[in-house]
PDB file of C-alpha atoms in Angstrom:
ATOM      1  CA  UNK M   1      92.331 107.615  97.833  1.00 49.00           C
ATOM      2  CA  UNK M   2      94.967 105.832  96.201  1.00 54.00           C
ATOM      3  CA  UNK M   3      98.172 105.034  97.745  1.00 53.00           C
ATOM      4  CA  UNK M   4     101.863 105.018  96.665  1.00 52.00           C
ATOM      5  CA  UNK M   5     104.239 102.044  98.263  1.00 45.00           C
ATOM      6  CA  UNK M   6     106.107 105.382  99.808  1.00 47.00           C
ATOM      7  CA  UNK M   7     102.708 105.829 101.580  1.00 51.00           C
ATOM      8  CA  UNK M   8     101.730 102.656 102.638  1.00 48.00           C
ATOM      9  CA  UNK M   9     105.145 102.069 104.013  1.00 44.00           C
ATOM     10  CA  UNK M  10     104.625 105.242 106.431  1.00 46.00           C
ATOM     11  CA  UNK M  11     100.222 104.188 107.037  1.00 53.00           C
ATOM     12  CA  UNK M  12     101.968 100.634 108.362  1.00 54.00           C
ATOM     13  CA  UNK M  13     103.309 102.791 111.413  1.00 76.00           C
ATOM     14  CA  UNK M  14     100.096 103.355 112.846  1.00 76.00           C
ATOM     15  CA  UNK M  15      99.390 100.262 114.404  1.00 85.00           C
ATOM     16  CA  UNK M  16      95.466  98.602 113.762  1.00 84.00           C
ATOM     17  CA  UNK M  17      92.983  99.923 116.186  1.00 85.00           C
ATOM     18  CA  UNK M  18      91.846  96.829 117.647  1.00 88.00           C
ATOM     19  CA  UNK M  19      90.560  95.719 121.198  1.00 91.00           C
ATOM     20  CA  UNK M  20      94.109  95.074 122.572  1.00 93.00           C
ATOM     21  CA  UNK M  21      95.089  98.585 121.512  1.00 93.00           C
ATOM     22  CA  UNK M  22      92.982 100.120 123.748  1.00 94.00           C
ATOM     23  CA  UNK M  23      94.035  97.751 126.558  1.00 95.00           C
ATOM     24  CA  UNK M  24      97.818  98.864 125.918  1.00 96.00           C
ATOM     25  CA  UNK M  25      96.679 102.440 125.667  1.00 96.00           C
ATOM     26  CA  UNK M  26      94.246 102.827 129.009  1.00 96.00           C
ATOM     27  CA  UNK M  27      97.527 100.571 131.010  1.00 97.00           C
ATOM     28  CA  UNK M  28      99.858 103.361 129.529  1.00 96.00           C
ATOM     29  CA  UNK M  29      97.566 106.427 130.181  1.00 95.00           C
ATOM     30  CA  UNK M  30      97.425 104.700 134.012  1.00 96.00           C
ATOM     31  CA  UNK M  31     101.318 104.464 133.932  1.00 96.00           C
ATOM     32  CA  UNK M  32     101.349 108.417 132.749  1.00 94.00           C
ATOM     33  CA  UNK M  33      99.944 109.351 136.137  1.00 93.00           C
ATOM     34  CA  UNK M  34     101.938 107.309 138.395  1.00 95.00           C
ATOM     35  CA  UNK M  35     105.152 107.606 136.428  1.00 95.00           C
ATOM     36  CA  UNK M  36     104.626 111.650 136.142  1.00 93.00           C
ATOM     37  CA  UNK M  37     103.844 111.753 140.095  1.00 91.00           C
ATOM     38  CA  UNK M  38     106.615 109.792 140.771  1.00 92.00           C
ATOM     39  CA  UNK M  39     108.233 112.294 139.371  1.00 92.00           C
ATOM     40  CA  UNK M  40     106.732 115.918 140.409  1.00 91.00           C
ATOM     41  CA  UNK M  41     105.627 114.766 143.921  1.00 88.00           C
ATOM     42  CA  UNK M  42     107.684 111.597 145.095  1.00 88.00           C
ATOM     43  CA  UNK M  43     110.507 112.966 143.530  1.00 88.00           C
ATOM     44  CA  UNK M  44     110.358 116.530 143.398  1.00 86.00           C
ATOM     45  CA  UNK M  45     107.958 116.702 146.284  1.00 76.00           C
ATOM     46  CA  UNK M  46     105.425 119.029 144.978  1.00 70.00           C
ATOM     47  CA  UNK M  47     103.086 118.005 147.350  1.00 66.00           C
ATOM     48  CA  UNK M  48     105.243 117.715 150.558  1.00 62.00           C
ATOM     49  CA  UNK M  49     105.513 120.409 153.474  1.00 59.00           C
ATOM     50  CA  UNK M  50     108.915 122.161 151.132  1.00 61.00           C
ATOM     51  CA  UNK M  51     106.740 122.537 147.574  1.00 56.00           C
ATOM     52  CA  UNK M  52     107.615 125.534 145.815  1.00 56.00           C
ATOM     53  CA  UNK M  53     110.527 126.403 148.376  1.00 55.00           C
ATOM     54  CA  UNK M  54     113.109 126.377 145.221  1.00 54.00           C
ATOM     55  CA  UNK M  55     111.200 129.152 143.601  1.00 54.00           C
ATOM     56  CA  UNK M  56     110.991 126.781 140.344  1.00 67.00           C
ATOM     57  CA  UNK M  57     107.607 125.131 140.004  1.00 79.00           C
ATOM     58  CA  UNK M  58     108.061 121.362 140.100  1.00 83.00           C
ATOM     59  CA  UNK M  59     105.354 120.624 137.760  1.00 89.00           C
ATOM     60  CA  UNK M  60     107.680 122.681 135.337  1.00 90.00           C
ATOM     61  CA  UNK M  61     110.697 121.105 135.915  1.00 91.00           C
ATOM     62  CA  UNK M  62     109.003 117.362 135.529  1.00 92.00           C
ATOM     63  CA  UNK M  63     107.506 118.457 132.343  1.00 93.00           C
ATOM     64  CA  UNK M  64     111.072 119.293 131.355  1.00 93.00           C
ATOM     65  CA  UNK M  65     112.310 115.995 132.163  1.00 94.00           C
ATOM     66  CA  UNK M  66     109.675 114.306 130.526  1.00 95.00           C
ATOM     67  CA  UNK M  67     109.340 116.513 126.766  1.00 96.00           C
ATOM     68  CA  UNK M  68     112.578 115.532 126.020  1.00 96.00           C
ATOM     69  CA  UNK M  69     112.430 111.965 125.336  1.00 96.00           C
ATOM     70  CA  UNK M  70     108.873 112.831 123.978  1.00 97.00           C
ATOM     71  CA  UNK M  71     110.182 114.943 121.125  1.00 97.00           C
ATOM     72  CA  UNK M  72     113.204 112.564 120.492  1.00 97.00           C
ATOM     73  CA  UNK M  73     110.617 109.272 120.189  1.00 97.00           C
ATOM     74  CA  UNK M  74     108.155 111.744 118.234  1.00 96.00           C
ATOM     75  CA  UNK M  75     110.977 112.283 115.933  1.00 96.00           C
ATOM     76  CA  UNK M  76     112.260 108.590 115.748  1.00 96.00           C
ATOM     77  CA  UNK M  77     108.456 107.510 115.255  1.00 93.00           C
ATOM     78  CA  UNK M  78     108.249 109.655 112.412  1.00 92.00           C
ATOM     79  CA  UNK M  79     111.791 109.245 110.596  1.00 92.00           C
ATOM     80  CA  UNK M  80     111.091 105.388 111.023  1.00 90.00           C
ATOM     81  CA  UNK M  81     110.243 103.509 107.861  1.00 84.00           C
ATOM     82  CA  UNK M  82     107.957 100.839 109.418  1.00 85.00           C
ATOM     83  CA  UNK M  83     105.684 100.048 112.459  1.00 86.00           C
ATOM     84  CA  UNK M  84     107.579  99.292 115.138  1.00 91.00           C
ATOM     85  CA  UNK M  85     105.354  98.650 118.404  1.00 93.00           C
ATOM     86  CA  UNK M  86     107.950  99.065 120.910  1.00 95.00           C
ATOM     87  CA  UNK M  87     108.457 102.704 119.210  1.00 95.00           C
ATOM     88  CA  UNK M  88     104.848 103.391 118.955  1.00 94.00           C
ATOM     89  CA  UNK M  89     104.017 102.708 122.331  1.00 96.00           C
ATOM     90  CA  UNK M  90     107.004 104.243 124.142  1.00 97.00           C
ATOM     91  CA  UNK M  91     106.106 107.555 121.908  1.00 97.00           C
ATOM     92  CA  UNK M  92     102.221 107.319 123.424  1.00 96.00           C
ATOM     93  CA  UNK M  93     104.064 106.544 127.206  1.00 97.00           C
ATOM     94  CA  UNK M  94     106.062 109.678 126.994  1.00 96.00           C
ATOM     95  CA  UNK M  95     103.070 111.354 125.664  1.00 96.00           C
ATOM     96  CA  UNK M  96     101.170 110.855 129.042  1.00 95.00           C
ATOM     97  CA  UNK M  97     104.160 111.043 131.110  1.00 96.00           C
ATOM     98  CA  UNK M  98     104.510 114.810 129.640  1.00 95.00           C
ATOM     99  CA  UNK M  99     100.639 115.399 129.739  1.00 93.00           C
ATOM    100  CA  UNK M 100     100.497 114.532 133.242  1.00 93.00           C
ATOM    101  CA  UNK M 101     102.808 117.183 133.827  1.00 93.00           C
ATOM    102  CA  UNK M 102     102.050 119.872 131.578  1.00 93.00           C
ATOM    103  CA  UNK M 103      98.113 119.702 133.057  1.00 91.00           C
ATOM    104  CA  UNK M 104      99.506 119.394 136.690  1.00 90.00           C
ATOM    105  CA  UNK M 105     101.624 122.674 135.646  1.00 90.00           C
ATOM    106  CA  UNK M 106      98.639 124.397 133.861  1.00 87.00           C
ATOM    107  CA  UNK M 107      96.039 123.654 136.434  1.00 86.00           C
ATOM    108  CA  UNK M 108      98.204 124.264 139.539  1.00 84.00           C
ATOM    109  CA  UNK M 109     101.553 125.878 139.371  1.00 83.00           C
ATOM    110  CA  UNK M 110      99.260 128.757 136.864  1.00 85.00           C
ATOM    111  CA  UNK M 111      96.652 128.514 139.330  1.00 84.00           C
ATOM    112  CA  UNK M 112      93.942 128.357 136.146  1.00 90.00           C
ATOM    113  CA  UNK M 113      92.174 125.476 138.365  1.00 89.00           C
ATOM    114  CA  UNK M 114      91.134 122.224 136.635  1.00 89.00           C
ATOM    115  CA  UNK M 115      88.043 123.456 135.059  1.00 91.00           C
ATOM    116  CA  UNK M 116      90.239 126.696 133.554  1.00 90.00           C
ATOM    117  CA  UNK M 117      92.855 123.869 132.561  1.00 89.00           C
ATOM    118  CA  UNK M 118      90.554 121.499 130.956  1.00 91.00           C
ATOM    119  CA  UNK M 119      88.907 124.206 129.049  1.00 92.00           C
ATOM    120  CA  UNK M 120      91.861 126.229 127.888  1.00 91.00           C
ATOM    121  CA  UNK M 121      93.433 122.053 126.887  1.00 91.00           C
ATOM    122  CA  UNK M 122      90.279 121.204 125.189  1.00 92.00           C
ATOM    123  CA  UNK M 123      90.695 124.225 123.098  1.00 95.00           C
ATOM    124  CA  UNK M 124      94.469 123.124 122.159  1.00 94.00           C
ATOM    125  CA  UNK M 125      93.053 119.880 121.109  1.00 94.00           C
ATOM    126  CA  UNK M 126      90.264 121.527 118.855  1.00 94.00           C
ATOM    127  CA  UNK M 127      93.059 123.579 117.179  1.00 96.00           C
ATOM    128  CA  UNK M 128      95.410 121.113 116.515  1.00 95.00           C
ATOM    129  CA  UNK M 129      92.231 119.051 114.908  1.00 94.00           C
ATOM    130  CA  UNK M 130      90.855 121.919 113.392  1.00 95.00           C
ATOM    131  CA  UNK M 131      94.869 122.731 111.569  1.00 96.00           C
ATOM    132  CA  UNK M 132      95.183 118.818 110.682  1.00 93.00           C
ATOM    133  CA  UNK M 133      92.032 119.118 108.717  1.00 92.00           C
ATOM    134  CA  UNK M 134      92.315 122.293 107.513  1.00 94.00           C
ATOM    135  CA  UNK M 135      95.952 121.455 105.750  1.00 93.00           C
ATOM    136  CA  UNK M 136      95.497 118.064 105.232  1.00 89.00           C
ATOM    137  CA  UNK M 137      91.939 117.448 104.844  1.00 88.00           C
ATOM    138  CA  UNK M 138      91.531 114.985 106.833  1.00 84.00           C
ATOM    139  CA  UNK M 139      91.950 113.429 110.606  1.00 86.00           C
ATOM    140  CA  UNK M 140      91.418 109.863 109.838  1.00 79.00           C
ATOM    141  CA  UNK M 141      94.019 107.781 111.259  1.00 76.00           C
ATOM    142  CA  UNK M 142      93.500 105.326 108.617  1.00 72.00           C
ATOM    143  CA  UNK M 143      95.329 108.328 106.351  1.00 68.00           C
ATOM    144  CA  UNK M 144      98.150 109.264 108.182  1.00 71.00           C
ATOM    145  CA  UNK M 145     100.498 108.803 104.935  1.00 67.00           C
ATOM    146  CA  UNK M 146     102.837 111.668 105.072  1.00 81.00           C
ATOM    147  CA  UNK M 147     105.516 112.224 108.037  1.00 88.00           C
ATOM    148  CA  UNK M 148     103.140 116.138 107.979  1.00 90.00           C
ATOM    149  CA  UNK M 149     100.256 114.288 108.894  1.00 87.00           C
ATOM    150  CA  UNK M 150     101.913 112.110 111.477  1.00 90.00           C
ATOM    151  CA  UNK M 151     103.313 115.484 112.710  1.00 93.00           C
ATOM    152  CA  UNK M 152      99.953 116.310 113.148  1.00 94.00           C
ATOM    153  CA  UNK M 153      98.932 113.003 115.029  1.00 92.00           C
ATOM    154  CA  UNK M 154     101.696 113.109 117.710  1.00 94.00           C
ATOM    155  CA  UNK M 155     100.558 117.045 118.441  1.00 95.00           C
ATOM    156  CA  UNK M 156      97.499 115.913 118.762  1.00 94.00           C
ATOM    157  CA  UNK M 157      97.557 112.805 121.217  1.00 94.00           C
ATOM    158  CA  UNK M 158     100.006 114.739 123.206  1.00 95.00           C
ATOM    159  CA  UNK M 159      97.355 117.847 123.572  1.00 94.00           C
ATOM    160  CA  UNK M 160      94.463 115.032 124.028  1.00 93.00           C
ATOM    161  CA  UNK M 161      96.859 113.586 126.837  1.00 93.00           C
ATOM    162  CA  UNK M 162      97.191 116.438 128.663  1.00 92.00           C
ATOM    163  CA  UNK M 163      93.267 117.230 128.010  1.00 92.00           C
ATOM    164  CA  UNK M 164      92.478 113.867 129.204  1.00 90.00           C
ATOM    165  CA  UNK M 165      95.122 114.698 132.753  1.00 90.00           C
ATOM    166  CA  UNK M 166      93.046 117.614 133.537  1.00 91.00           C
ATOM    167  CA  UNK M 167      89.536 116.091 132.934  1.00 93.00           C
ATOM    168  CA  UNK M 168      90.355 113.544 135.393  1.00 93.00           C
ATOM    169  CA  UNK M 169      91.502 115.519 137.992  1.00 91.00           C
ATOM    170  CA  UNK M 170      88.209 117.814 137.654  1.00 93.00           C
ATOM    171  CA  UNK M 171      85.859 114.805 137.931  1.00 93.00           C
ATOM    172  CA  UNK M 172      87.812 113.302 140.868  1.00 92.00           C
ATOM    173  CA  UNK M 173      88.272 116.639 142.520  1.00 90.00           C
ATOM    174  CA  UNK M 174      86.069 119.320 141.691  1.00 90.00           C
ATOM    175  CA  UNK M 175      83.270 117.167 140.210  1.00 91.00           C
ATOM    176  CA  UNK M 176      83.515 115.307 143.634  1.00 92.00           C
ATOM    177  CA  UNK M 177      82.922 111.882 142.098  1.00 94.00           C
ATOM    178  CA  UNK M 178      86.533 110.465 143.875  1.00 94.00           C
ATOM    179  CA  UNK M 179      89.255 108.356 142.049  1.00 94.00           C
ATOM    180  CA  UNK M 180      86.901 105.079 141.588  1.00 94.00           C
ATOM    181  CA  UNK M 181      83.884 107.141 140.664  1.00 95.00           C
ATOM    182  CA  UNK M 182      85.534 109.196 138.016  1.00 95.00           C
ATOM    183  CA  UNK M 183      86.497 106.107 136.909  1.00 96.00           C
ATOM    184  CA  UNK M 184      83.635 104.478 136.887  1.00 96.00           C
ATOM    185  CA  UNK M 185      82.261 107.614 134.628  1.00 96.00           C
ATOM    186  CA  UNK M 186      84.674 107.114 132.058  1.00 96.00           C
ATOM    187  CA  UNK M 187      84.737 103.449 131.988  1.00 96.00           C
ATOM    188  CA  UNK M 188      81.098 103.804 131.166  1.00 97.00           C
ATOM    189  CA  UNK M 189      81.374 106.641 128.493  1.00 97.00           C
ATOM    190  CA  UNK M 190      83.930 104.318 126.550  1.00 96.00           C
ATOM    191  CA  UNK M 191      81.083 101.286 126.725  1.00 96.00           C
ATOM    192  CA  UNK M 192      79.140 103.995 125.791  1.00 97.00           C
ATOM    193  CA  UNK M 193      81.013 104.868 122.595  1.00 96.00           C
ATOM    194  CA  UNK M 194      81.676 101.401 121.571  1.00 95.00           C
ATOM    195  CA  UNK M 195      77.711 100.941 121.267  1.00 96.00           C
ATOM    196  CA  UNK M 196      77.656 103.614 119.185  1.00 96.00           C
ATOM    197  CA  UNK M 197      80.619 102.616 117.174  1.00 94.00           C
ATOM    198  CA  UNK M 198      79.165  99.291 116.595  1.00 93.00           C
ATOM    199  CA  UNK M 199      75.398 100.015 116.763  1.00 94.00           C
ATOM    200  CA  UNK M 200      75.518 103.456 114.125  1.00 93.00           C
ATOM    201  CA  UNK M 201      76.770 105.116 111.554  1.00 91.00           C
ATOM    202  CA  UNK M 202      78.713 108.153 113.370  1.00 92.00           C
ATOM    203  CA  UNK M 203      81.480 109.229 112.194  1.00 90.00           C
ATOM    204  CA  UNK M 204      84.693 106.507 113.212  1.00 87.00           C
ATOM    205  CA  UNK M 205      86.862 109.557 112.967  1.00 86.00           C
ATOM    206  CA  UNK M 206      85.129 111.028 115.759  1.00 90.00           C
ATOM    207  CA  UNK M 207      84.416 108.133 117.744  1.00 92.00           C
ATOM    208  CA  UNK M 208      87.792 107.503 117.736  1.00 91.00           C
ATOM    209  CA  UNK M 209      89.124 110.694 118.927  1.00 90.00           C
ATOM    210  CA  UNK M 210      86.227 110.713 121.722  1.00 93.00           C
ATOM    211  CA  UNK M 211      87.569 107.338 122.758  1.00 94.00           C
ATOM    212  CA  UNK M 212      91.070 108.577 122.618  1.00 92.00           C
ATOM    213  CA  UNK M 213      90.960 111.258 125.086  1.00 91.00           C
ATOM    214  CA  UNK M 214      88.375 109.740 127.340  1.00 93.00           C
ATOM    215  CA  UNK M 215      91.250 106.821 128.101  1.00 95.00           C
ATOM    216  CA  UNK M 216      93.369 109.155 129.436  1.00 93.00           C
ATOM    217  CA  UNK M 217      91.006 110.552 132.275  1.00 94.00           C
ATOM    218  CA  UNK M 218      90.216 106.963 133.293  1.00 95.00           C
ATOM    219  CA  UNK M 219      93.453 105.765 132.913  1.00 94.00           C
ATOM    220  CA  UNK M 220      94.151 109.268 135.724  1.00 92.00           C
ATOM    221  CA  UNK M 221      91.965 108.531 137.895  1.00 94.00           C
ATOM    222  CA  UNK M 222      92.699 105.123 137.914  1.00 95.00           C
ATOM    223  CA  UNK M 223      96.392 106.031 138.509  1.00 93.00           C
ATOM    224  CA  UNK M 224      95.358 108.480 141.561  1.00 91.00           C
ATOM    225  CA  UNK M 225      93.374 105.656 142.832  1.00 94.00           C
ATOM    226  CA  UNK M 226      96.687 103.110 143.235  1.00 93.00           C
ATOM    227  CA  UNK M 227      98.619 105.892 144.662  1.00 89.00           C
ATOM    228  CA  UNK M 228      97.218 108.609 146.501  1.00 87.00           C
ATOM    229  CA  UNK M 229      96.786 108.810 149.985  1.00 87.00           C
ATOM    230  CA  UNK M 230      93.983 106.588 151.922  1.00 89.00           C
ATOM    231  CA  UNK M 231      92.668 109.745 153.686  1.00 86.00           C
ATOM    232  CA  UNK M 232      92.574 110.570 150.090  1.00 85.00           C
ATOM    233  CA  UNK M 233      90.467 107.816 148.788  1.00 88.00           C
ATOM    234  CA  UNK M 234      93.631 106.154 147.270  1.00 90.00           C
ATOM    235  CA  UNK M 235      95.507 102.843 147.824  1.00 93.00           C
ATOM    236  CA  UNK M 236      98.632 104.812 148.898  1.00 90.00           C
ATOM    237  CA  UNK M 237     100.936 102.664 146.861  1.00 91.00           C
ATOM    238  CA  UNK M 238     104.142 103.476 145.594  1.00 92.00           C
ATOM    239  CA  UNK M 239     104.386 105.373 142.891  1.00 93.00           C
ATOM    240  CA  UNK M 240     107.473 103.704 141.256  1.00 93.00           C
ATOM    241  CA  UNK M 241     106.561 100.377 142.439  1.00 94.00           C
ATOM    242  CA  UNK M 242     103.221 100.841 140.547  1.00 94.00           C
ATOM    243  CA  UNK M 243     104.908 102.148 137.751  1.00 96.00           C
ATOM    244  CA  UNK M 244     106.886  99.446 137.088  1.00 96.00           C
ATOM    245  CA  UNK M 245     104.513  97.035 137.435  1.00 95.00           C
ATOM    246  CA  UNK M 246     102.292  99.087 134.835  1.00 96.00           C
ATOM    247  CA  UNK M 247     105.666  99.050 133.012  1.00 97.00           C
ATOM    248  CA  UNK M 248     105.786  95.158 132.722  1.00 97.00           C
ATOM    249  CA  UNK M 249     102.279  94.751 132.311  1.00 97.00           C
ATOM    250  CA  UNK M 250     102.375  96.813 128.750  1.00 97.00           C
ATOM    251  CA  UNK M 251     105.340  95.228 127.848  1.00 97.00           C
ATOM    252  CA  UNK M 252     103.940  92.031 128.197  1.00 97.00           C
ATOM    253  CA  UNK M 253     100.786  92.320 126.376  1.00 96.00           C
ATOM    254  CA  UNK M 254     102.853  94.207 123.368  1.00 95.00           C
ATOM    255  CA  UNK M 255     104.533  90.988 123.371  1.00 94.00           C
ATOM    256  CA  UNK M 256     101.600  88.768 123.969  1.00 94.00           C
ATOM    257  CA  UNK M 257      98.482  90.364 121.748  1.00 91.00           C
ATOM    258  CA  UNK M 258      99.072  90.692 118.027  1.00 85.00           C
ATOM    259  CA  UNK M 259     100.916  93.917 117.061  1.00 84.00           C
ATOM    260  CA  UNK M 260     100.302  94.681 113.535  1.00 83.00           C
ATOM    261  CA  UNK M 261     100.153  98.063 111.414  1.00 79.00           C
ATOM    262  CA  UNK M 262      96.675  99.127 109.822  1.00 69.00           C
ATOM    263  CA  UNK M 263      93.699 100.736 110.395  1.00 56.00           C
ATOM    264  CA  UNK M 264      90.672  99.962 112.222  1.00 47.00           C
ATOM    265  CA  UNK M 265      87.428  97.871 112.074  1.00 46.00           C
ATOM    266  CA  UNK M 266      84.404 100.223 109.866  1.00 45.00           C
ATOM    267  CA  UNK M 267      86.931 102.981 108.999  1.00 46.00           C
ATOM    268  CA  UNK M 268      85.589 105.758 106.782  1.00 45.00           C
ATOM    269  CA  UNK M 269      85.365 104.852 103.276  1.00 42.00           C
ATOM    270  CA  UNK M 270      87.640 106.464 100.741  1.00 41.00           C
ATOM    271  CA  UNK M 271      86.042 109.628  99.464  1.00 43.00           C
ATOM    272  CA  UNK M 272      84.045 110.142 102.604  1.00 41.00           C
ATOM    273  CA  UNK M 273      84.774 113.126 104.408  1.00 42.00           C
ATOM    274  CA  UNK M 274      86.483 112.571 107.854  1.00 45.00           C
TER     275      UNK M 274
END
């Protein structure tokens, strides 16, 4: 695949898919559940004694809050001419923020449960993949070159988000494992998929949307864990406390690790289907 300078100018948004991008992005999937409870329960209250006594769901009105600086940054991260990391990652924050909600919403407020939630969100995600590739050709994040296909990309981490909120939840909840050992599940599924990605020849493409969503249910119950209640199995911190401290921590390490545009290590060759 050959690429024009108006291409490679839009590819060096993506940032490189390295080991300190998934550090940044399992911290910001963590803040996503604190900052979106802070929100809908601390805030809202959805899970004190007066829930639901306004009529208007909480979850609903959180989700609100939180789409609208997601479709602004989504619109600023695609109109931009260049990587910019602070962009990037404040566009994946609001992501979670919003998925946090919308799978709170979907799973409690609709009363579909968390297995009906993670199925009918895992479905969302296999449609926006399966309409990427079917227009485009491709979901290789090494060939996001067109603001289409970053279209594409945003609706699809924000769907994987919101998968990855619900998937949590189950495992904590209804799969009975608790906060620590749903995390400890996930954790071990990414070491998992990082043998694989360095130990065979399966597809990057999927590997890296397998590792993509499975941050965001560790990153949940990992968030749950800090600051749910100790009857609860949780640390029973505060929610905005946590979150800013989450807050600092990414902005930190975008300032600290290298933050440069590109692909990732073993990406699919040009010509080979994605």
């Amino acid at each position: 695949m050959t690429l024009t300078a108006e291409d490679r100018a839009v590819l060096s948004k993506v940032p490189a898919v390295t080991l300190g991008f998934w550090i940044i992005k399992i911290l910001a999937t963590t803040l996503g559940e604190t900052g979106g409870d802070a929100v809908t329960m601390t805030w809202l209250g959805e899970t004190g004694p007066n829930a639901g006594a306004s009529g208007v769901s909480g979850y609903l009105i959180g989700t609100a809050i939180f789409l609208v600086p997601l479709i602004v940054l989504a619109i600023a991260q695609i109109a931009a001419k260049r990587f910019h990391p602070l962009l990037y990652w404040a566009t994946i924050i609001a992501s979670t923020t919003a998925g946090t909600t919308m799978a709170d919403f979907a799973d409690r407020s609709l009363g579909i449960g968390y297995t009906g939630g993670s199925a009918l969100l895992l479905a969302c995600v296999l449609a926006s993949l399966g309409a990427w590739r079917a227009t485009l050709g491709s979901v290789d994040v090494n060939r996001i070159a067109t603001p289409r296909a970053e279209s594409f990309y945003w609706l699809t981490i924000t769907f994987s988000q919101t998968l990855g909120t619900a998937l949590g939840d189950w495992a904590a909840d209804d799969g009975g494992l608790g906060y620590l050992g749903g995390a400890a599940v996930f954790g071990g599924a990414l070491a998992v998929l990082a043998l694989l990605y360095y130990g065979t020849r399966i597809s990057r493409v999927a590997l890296f949307w397998v590792a993509f969503i499975l941050t965001r249910p560790l990153g949940a119950t990992v968030g749950d864990f800090l600051d749910k209640p100790l009857a609860k199995g949780g640390l029973d911190l505060s929610r905005p406390i946590a979150s800013l401290a989450l807050t600092a921590a990414i902005l930190i390490l975008i300032l600290v690790l290298p933050q440069r545009a590109g692909g990732h290590p073993g990406a699919q060759p040009a010509g080979v289907p994605a």
